[in-house]
CSV table of C-alpha atoms in Angstrom, one decimal:
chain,number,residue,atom,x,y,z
A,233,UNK,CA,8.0,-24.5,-5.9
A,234,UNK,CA,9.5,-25.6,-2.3
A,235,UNK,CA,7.4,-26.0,0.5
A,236,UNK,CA,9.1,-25.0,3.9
A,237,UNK,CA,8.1,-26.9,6.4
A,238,UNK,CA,7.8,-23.6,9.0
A,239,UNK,CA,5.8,-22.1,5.7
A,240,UNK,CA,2.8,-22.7,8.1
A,241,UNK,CA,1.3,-25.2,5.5
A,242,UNK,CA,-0.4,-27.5,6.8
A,243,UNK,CA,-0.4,-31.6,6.0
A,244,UNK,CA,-3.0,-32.8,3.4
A,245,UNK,CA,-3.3,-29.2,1.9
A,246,UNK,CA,-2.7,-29.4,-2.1
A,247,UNK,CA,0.7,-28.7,-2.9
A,248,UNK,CA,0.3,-28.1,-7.0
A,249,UNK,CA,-1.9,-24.5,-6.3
A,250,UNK,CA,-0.9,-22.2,-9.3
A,251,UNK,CA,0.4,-19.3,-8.1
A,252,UNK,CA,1.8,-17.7,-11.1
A,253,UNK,CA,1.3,-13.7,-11.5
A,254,UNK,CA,1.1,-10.9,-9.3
A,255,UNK,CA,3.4,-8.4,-8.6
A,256,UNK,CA,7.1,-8.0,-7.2
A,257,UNK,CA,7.0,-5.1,-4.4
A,258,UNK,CA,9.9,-3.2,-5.5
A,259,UNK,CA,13.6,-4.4,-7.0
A,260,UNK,CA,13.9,-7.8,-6.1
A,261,UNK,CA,12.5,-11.0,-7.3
A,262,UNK,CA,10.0,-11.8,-4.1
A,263,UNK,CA,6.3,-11.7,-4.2
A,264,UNK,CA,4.9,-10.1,-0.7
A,265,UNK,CA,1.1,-10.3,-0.5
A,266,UNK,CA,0.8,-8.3,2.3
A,267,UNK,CA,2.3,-4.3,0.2
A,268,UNK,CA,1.3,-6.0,-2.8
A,269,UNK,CA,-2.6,-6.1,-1.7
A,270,UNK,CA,-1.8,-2.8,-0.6
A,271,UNK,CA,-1.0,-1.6,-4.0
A,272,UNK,CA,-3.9,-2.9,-4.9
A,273,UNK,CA,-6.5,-1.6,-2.7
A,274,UNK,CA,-5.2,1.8,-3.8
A,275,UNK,CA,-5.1,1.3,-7.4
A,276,UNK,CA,-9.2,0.4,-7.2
A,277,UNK,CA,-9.3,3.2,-4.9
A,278,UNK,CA,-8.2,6.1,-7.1
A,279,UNK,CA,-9.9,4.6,-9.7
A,280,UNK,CA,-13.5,4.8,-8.0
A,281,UNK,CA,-12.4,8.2,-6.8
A,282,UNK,CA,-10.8,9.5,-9.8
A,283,UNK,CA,-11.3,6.8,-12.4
A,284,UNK,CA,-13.9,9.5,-14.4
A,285,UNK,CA,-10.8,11.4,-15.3
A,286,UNK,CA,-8.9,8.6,-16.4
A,287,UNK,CA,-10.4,8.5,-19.9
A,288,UNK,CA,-8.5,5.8,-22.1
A,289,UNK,CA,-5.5,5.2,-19.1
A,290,UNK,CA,-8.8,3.6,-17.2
A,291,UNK,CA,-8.9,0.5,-19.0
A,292,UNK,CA,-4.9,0.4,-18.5
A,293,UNK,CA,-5.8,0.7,-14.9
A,294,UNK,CA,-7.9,-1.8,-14.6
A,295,UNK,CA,-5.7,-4.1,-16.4
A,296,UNK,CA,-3.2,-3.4,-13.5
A,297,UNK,CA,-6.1,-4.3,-11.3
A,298,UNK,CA,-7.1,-7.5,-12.5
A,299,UNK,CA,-3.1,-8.9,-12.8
A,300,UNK,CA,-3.2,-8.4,-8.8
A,301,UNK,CA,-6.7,-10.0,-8.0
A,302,UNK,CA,-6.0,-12.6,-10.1
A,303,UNK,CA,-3.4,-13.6,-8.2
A,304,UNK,CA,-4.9,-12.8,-4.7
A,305,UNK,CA,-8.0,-14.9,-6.0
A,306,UNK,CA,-5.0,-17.8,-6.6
A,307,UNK,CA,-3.6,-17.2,-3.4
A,308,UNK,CA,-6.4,-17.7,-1.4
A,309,UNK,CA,-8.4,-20.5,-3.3
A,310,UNK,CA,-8.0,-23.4,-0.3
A,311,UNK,CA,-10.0,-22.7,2.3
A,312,UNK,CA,-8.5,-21.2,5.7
A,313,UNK,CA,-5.6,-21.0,3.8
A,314,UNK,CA,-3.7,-17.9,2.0
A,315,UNK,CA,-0.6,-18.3,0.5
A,316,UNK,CA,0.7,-15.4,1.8
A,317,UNK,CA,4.6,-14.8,0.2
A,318,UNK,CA,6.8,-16.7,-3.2
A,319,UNK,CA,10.4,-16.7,-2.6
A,320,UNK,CA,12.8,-17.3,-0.1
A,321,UNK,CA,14.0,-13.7,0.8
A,322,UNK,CA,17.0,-14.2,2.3
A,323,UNK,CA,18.6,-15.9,-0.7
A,324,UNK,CA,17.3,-13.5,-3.4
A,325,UNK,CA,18.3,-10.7,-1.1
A,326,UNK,CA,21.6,-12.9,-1.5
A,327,UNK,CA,21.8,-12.1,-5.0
A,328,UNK,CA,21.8,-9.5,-8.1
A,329,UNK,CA,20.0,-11.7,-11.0
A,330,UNK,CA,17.2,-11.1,-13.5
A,331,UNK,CA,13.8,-12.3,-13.1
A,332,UNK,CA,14.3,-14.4,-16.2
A,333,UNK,CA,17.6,-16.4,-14.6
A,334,UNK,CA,16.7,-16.6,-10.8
A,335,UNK,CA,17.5,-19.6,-9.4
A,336,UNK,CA,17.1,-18.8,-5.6
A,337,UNK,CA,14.4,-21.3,-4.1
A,338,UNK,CA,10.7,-20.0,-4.5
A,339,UNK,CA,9.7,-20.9,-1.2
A,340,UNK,CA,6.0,-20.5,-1.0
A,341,UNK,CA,5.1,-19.1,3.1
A,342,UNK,CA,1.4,-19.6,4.0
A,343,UNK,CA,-0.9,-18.6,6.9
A,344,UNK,CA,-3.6,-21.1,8.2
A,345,UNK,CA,-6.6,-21.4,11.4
A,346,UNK,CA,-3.2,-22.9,13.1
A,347,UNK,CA,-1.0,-19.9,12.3
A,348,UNK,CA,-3.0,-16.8,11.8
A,349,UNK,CA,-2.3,-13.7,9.9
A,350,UNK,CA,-4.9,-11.0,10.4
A,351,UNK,CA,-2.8,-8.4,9.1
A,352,UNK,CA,-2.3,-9.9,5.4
A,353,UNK,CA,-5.3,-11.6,4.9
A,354,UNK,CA,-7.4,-8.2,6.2
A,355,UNK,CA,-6.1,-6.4,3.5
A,356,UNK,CA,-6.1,-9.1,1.3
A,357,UNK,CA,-9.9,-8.8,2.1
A,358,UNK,CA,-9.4,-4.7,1.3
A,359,UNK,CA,-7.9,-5.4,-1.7
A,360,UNK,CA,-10.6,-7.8,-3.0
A,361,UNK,CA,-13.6,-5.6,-1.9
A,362,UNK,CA,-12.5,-2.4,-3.2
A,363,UNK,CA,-11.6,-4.4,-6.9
A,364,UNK,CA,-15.3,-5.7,-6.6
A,365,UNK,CA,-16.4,-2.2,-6.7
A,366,UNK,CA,-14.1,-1.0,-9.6
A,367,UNK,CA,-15.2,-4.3,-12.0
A,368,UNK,CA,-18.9,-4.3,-10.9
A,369,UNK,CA,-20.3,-2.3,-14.1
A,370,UNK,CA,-17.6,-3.4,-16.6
A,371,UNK,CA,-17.4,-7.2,-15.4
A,372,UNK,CA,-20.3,-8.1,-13.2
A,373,UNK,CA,-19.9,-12.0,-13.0
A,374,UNK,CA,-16.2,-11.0,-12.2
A,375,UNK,CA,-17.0,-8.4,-9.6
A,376,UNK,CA,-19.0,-10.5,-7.8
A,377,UNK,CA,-16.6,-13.5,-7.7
A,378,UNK,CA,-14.1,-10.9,-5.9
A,379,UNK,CA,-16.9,-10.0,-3.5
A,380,UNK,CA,-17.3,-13.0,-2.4
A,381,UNK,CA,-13.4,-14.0,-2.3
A,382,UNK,CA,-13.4,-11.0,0.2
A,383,UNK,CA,-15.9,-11.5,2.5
A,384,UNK,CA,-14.9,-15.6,2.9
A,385,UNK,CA,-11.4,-13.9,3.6
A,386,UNK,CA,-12.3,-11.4,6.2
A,387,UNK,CA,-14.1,-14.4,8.0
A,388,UNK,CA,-10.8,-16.0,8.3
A,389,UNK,CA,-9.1,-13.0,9.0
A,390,UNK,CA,-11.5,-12.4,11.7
A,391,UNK,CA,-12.1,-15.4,13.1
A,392,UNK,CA,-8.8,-16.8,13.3
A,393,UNK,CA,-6.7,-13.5,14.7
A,394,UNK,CA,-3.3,-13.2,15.0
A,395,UNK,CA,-0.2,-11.7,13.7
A,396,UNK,CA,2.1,-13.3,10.4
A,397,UNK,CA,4.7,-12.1,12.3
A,398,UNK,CA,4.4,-15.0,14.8
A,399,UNK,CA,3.3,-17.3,12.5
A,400,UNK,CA,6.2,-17.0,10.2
A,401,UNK,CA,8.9,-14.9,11.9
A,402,UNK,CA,11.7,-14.5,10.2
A,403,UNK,CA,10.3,-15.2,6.8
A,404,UNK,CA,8.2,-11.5,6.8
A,405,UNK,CA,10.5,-9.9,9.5
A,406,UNK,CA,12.5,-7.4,9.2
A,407,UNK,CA,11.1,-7.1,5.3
A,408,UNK,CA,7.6,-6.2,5.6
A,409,UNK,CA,7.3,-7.1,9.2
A,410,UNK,CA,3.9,-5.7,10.3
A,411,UNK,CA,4.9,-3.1,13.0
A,412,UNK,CA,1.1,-1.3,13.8
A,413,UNK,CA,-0.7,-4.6,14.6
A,414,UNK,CA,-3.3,-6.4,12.2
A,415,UNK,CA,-6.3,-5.1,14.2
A,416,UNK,CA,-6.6,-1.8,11.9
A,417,UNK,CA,-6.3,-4.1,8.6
A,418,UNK,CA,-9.6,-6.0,10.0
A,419,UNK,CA,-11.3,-2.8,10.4
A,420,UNK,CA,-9.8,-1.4,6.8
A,421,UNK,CA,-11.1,-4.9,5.1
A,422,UNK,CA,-14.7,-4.1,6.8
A,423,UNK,CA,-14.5,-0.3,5.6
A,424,UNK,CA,-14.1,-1.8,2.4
A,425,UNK,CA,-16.6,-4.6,2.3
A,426,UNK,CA,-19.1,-2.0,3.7
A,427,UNK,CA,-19.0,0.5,0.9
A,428,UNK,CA,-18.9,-2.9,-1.1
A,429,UNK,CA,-21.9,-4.4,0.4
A,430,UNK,CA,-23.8,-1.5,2.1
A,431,UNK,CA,-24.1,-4.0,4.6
A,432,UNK,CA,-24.7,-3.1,8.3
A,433,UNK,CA,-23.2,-5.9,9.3
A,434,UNK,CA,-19.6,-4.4,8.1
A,435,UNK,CA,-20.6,-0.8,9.8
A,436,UNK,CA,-21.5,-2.4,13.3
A,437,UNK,CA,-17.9,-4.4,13.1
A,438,UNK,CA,-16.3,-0.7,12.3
A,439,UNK,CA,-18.7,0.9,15.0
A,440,UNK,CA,-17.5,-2.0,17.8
A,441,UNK,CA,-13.6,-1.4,17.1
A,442,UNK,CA,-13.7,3.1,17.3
A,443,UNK,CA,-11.9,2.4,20.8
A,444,UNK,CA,-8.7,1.6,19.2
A,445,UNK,CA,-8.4,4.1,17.6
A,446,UNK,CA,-8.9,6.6,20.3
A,447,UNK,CA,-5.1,7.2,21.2
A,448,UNK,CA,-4.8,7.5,25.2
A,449,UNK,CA,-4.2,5.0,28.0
A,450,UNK,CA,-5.8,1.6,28.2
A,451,UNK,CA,-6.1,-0.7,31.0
A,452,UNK,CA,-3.6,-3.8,31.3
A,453,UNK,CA,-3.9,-5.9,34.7
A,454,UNK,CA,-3.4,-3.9,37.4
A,455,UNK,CA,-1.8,-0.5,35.4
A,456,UNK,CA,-2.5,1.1,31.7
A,457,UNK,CA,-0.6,1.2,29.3
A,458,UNK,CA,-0.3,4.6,26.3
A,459,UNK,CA,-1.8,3.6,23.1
A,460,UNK,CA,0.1,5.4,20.2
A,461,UNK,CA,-1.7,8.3,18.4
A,462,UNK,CA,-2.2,6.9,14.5
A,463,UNK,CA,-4.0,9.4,13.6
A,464,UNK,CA,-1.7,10.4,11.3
A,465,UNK,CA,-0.4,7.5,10.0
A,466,UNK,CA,-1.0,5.8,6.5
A,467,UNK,CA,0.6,3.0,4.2
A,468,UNK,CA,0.9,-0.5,3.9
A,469,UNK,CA,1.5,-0.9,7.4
A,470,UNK,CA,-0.7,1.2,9.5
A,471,UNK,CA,-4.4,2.0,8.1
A,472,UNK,CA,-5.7,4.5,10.3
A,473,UNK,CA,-5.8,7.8,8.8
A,474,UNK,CA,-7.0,6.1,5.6
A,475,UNK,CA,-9.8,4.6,8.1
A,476,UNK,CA,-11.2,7.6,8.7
A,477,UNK,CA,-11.0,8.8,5.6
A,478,UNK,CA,-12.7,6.5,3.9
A,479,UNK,CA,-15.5,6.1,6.3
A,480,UNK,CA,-15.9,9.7,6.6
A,481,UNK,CA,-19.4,10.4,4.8
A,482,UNK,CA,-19.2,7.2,2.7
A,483,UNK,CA,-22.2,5.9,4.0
A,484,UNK,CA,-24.1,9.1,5.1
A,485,UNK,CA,-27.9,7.5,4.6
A,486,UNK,CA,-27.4,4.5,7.3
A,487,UNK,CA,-24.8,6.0,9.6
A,488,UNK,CA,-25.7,8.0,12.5
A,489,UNK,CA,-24.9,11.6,12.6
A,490,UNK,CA,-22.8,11.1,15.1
A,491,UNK,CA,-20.8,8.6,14.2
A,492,UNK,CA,-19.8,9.8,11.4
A,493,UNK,CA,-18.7,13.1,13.5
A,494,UNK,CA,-15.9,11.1,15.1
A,495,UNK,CA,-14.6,9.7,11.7
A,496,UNK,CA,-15.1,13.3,10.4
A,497,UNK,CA,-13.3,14.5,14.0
A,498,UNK,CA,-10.1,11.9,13.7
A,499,UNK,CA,-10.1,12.7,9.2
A,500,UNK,CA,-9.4,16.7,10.4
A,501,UNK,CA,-6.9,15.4,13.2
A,502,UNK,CA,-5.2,13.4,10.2
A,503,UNK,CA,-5.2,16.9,8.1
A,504,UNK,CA,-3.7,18.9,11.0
A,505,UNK,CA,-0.8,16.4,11.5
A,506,UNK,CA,0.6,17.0,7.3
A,507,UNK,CA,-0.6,20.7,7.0
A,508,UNK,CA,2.8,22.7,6.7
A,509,UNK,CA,1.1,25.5,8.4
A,510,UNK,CA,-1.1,23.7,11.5
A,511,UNK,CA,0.5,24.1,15.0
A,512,UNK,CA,0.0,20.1,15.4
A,513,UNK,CA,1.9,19.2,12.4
A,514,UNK,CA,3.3,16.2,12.7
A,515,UNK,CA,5.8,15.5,10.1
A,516,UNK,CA,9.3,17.5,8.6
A,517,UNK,CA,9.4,19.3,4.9
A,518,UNK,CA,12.2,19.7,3.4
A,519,UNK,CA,13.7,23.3,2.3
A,520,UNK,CA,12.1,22.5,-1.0
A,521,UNK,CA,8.7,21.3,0.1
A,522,UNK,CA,8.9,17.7,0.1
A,523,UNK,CA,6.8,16.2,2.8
A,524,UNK,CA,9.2,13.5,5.3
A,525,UNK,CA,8.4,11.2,8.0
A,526,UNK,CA,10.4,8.5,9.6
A,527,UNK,CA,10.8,4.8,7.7
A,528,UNK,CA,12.2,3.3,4.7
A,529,UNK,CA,11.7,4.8,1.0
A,530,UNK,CA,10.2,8.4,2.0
A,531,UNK,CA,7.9,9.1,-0.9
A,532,UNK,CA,5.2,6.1,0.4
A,533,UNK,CA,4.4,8.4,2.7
A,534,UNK,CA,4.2,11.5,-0.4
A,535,UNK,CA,1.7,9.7,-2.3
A,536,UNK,CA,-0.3,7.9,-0.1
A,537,UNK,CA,-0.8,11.4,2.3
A,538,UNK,CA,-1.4,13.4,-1.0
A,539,UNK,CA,-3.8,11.0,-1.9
A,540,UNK,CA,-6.0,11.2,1.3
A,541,UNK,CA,-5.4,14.8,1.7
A,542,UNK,CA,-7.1,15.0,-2.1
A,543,UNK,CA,-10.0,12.1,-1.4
A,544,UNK,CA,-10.6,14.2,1.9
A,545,UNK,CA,-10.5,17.2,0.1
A,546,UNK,CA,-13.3,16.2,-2.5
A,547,UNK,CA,-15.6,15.0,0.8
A,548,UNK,CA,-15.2,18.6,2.5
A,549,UNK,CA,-16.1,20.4,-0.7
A,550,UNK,CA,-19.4,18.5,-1.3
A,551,UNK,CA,-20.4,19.4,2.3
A,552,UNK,CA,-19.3,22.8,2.3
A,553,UNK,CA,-17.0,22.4,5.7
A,554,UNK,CA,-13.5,23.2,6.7
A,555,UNK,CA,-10.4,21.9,8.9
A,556,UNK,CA,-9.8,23.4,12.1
A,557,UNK,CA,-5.9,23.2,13.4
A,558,UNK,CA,-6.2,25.3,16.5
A,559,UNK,CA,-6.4,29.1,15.4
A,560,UNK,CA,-5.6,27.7,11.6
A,561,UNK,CA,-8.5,27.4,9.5
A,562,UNK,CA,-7.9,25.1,6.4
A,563,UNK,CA,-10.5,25.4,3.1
A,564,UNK,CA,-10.6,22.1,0.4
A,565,UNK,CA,-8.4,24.4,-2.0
A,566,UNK,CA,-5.8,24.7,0.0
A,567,UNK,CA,-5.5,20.9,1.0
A,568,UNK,CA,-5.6,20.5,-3.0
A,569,UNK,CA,-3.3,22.7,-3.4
A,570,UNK,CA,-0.9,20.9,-0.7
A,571,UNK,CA,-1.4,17.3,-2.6
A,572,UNK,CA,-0.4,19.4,-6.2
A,573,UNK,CA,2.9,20.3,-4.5
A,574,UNK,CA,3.8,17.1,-3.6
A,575,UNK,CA,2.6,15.7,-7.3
A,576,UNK,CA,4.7,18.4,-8.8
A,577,UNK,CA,7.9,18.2,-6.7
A,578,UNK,CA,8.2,14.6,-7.7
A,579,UNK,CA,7.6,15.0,-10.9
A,580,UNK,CA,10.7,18.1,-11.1
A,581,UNK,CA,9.6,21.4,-9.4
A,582,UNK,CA,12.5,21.3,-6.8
A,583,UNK,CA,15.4,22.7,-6.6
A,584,UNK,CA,17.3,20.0,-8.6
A,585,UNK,CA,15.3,20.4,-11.5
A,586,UNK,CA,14.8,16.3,-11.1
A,587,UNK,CA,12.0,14.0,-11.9
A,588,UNK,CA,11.6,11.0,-9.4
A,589,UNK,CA,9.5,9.1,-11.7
A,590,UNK,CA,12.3,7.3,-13.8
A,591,UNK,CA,11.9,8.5,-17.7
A,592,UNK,CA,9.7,11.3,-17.1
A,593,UNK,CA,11.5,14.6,-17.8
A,594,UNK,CA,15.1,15.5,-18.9
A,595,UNK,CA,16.5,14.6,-15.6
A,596,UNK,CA,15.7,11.5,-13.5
A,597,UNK,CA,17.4,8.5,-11.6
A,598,UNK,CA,19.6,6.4,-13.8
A,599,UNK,CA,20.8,4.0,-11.3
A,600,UNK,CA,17.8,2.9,-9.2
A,601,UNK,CA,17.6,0.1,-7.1
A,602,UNK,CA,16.4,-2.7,-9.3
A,603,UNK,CA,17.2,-6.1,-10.5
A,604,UNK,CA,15.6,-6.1,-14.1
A,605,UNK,CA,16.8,-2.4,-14.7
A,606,UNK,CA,20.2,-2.4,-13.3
A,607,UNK,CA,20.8,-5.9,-15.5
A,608,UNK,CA,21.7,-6.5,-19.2
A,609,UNK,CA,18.4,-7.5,-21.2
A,610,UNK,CA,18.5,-11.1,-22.3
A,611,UNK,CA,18.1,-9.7,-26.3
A,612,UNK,CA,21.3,-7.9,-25.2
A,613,UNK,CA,22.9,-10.5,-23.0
A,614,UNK,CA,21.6,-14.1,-23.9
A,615,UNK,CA,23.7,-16.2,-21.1
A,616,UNK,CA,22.6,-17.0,-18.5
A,617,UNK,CA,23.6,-14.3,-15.4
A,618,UNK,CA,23.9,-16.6,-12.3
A,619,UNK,CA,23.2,-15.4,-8.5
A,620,UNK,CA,27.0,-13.4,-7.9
A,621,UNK,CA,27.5,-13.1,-11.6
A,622,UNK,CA,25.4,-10.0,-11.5
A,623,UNK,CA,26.9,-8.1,-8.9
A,624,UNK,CA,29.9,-6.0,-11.1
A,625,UNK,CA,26.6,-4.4,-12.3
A,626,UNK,CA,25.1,-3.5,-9.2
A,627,UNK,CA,28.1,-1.8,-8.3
A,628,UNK,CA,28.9,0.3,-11.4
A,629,UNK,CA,28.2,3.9,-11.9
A,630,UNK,CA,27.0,3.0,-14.9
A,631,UNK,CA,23.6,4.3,-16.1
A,632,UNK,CA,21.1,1.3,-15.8
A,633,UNK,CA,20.6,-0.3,-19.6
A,634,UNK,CA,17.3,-0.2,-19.2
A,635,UNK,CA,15.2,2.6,-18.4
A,636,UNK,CA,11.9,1.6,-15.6
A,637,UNK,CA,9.4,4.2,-17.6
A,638,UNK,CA,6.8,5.0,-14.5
A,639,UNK,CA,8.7,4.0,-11.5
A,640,UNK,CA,8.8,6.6,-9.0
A,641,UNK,CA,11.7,5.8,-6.5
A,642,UNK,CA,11.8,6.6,-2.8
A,643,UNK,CA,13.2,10.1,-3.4
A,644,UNK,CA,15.2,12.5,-1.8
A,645,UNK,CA,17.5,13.0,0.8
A,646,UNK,CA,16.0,15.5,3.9
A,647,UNK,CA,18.2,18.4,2.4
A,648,UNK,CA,16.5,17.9,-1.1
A,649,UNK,CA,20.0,16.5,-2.3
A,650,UNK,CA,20.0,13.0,-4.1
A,651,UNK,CA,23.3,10.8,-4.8
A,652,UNK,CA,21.7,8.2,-7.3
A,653,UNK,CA,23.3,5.9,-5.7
A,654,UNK,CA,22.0,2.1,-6.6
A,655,UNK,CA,23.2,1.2,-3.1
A,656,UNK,CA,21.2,3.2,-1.4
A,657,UNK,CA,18.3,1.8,-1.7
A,658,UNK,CA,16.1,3.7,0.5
A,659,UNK,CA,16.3,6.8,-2.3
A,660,UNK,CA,17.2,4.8,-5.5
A,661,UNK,CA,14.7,2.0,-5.2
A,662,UNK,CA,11.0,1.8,-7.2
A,663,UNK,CA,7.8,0.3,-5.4
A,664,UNK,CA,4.0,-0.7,-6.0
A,665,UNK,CA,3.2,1.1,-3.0
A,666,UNK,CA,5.0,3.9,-4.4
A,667,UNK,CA,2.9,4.1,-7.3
A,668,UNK,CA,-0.2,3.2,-6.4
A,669,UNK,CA,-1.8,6.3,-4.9
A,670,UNK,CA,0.0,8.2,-7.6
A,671,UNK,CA,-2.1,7.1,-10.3
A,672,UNK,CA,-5.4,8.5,-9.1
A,673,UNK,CA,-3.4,11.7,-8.3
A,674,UNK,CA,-1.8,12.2,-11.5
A,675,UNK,CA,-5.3,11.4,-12.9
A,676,UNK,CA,-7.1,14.2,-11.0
A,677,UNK,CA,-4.3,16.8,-11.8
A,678,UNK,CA,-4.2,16.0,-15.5
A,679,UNK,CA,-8.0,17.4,-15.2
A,680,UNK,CA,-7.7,19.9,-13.1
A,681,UNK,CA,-4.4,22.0,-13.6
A,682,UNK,CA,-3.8,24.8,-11.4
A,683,UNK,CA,-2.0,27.2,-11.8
């Protein structure tokens, strides 16, 4: 591995950390820690929401679990450092080559005390936490190793605030340039370590930081300035509306009534801003039903939505309220049945008859986005396929030789048409953070079929 030396790493660090494993984000051969421990968090969250319908696929989860948070637990073994991204992304954007042959420079990109990034390492922290929870009957010593990892990691995050946008520039922007701020991954990774810990340490940290999320004006010298509404927003950039979800009634016993009100207040906002029917909805549907909001590969925002709108929907059920959208009044069934459409549109009730998840179905991509798919397998082509050499294949209309079982890609266009098009990457292309809120929806509806 290269060291840059604007990586942010610092002299006298060790230079020979392992940092084999993890994940790729999507179709190219860089290793982002910042969706990646996103895709993560939400992998241990569906399974601690939905893991008791899992029945032999939980094991398979938690395999998926542990490959991440071994990783994370690599990346962030020096202290008040976290190796934060492998791969130079400019040069393996550069080029159309398999995992197997890349040649591109694996530049390793850290954050340090002298070049903060709250944003990254807070959901590092998340990502930690929540795994803790998931491992802590079925691997104990192992659970509590991640625990720890978490909370050492939201100290950094915490004490040493900024944005890896400043520290490393160019390196994480425009790719997964952190657009929200990092100040609602700090209060994510303390959601997280309090329903890890039960600590009230966590809860006062969450309690101290409700004024940013109250959209509205806040002072700034002399004038104020409007603070953005998030209340709907959720993904790996913006945490809010899975905020208030998950602090809603998590910790009922040592949280005051009242309190938990206002997460319970913004959690119905969040509801009322993706209900098809509510007078403050908030986001387009297309003739088909497919929900849409603004930025990159649309179905993030499907399966991380559906997934809150289900989590929420369990919480309302066990305390017997509803969701008030103005004159609309919304039950738990109907918010269930809201996150089955979305499941089922992706996976081919629309009007092209299509699966998005590639292999599932009669009719699905065949040309997505990807490096390893859209390439010949070295058992069918031994040579070596060098950084350009692999561009005739991106561009054919081929079928892709091999078939990405699983990967759901970022979907239709607004008009429920889709061109298959390997170029456009924004439809054709697979992610983690795709995926990841899928599998605890898929394993609720394979238990609950409705009709």
């Amino acid at each position: 591995m290269k060291w840059r030396k604007d990586s942010g790493l610092q002299d006298g660090h060790d230079l020979n950390v392992d940092l084999v494993g993890g994940y790729y984000d999507a179709g190219d051969n860089v290793k982002y820690n910042f969706p990646m421990a996103f895709s993560t968090t939400m992998l241990a969250w569906g399974v601690l929401e939905f893991g008791g319908f899992m029945s032999s696929e939980l094991k398979h989860t938690e395999e998926a679990i542990r490959w991440a948070t071994d990783y994370l637990l690599k990346s962030t073994q020096t202290p008040d450092v976290i190796y934060v991204q492998v791969g130079n992304p400019y040069d393996d954007h550069d080029c159309w080559e398999r995992p197997e042959d890349m040649d591109t420079p694996r530049t390793v990109y850290s954050i340090t005390k002298h070049r903060p990034g709250s944003e990254v390492a807070g959901e590092t922290a998340a990502a930690l936490a929540a795994s803790s929870i998931v491992f802590r009957s079925s691997d104990p010593s192992y659970s509590l190793r991640l625990l720890n990892r978490a909370k050492e990691v939201f100290r950094f995050a915490n004490m040493y605030q900024g944005s890896y946008n400043d520290s490393l520039g160019k390196w994480v922007c425009p790719f997964y340039c952190n657009w929200s701020g990092y100040k609602d991954e700090l209060v994510w990774a303390a959601a997280w370590l309090q329903r890890a810990t039960n600590h009230r340490y966590y809860w006062k940290y969450i309690k101290k930081s409700l004024a940013y999320f109250e959209p509205g004006y806040q002072a700034k010298g002399n004038s104020y300035v409007q603070i953005a509404d998030n209340t709907g927003e959720f993904g790996w950039d913006n945490k809010h509306a899975g905020i208030n979800v998950l602090v809603a009634d998590t910790f009922p016993s040592r949280i005051e009534a009242n309190d938990v009100e206002l997460f319970h207040f913004s959690a119905d906002k969040f509801v009322c801003t993706v209900l098809p029917e509510s007078p403050t909805k908030g986001v387009q549907y297309s003739p088909g039903g497919l929900l849409f909001k603004p930025g990159g590969s649309n179905m993030q925002h499907v399966t991380a939505l559906s997934f809150l709108i289900l989590v929420y929907a369990q919480k309302l059920s066990a305390n017997k309220r509803v969701v008030r959208c103005q004159d609309k009044v919304t039950d738990p069934n109907r918010l269930i049945e809201l996150a089955k459409s979305q499941v089922d549109y992706i996976l081919g009730h629309n009007p092209l008859n299509m699966s998005y998840m590639v292999g599932y179905g009669n009719k699905f991509p065949q040309r997505i986005h990807h490096r390893g798919s859209s390439l010949p397998s070295v058992d069918a082509h031994p040579g070596h396929i060098g950084c350009k050499d692999g561009t005739p294949y991106f561009a054919s209309k081929d079928s892709n030789p091999n078939v990405l079982i699983g990967a759901v890609v970022g979907g239709p266009q607004p008009d429920d048409s889709y061109p298959d098009d390997r170029a456009q990457f924004q439809g054709s292309e697979p992610t983690t953070y795709i995926n990841a809120p899928l599998v605890g929806l898929l394993a609720y509806f394979s238990s609950h079929p409705m009709n």
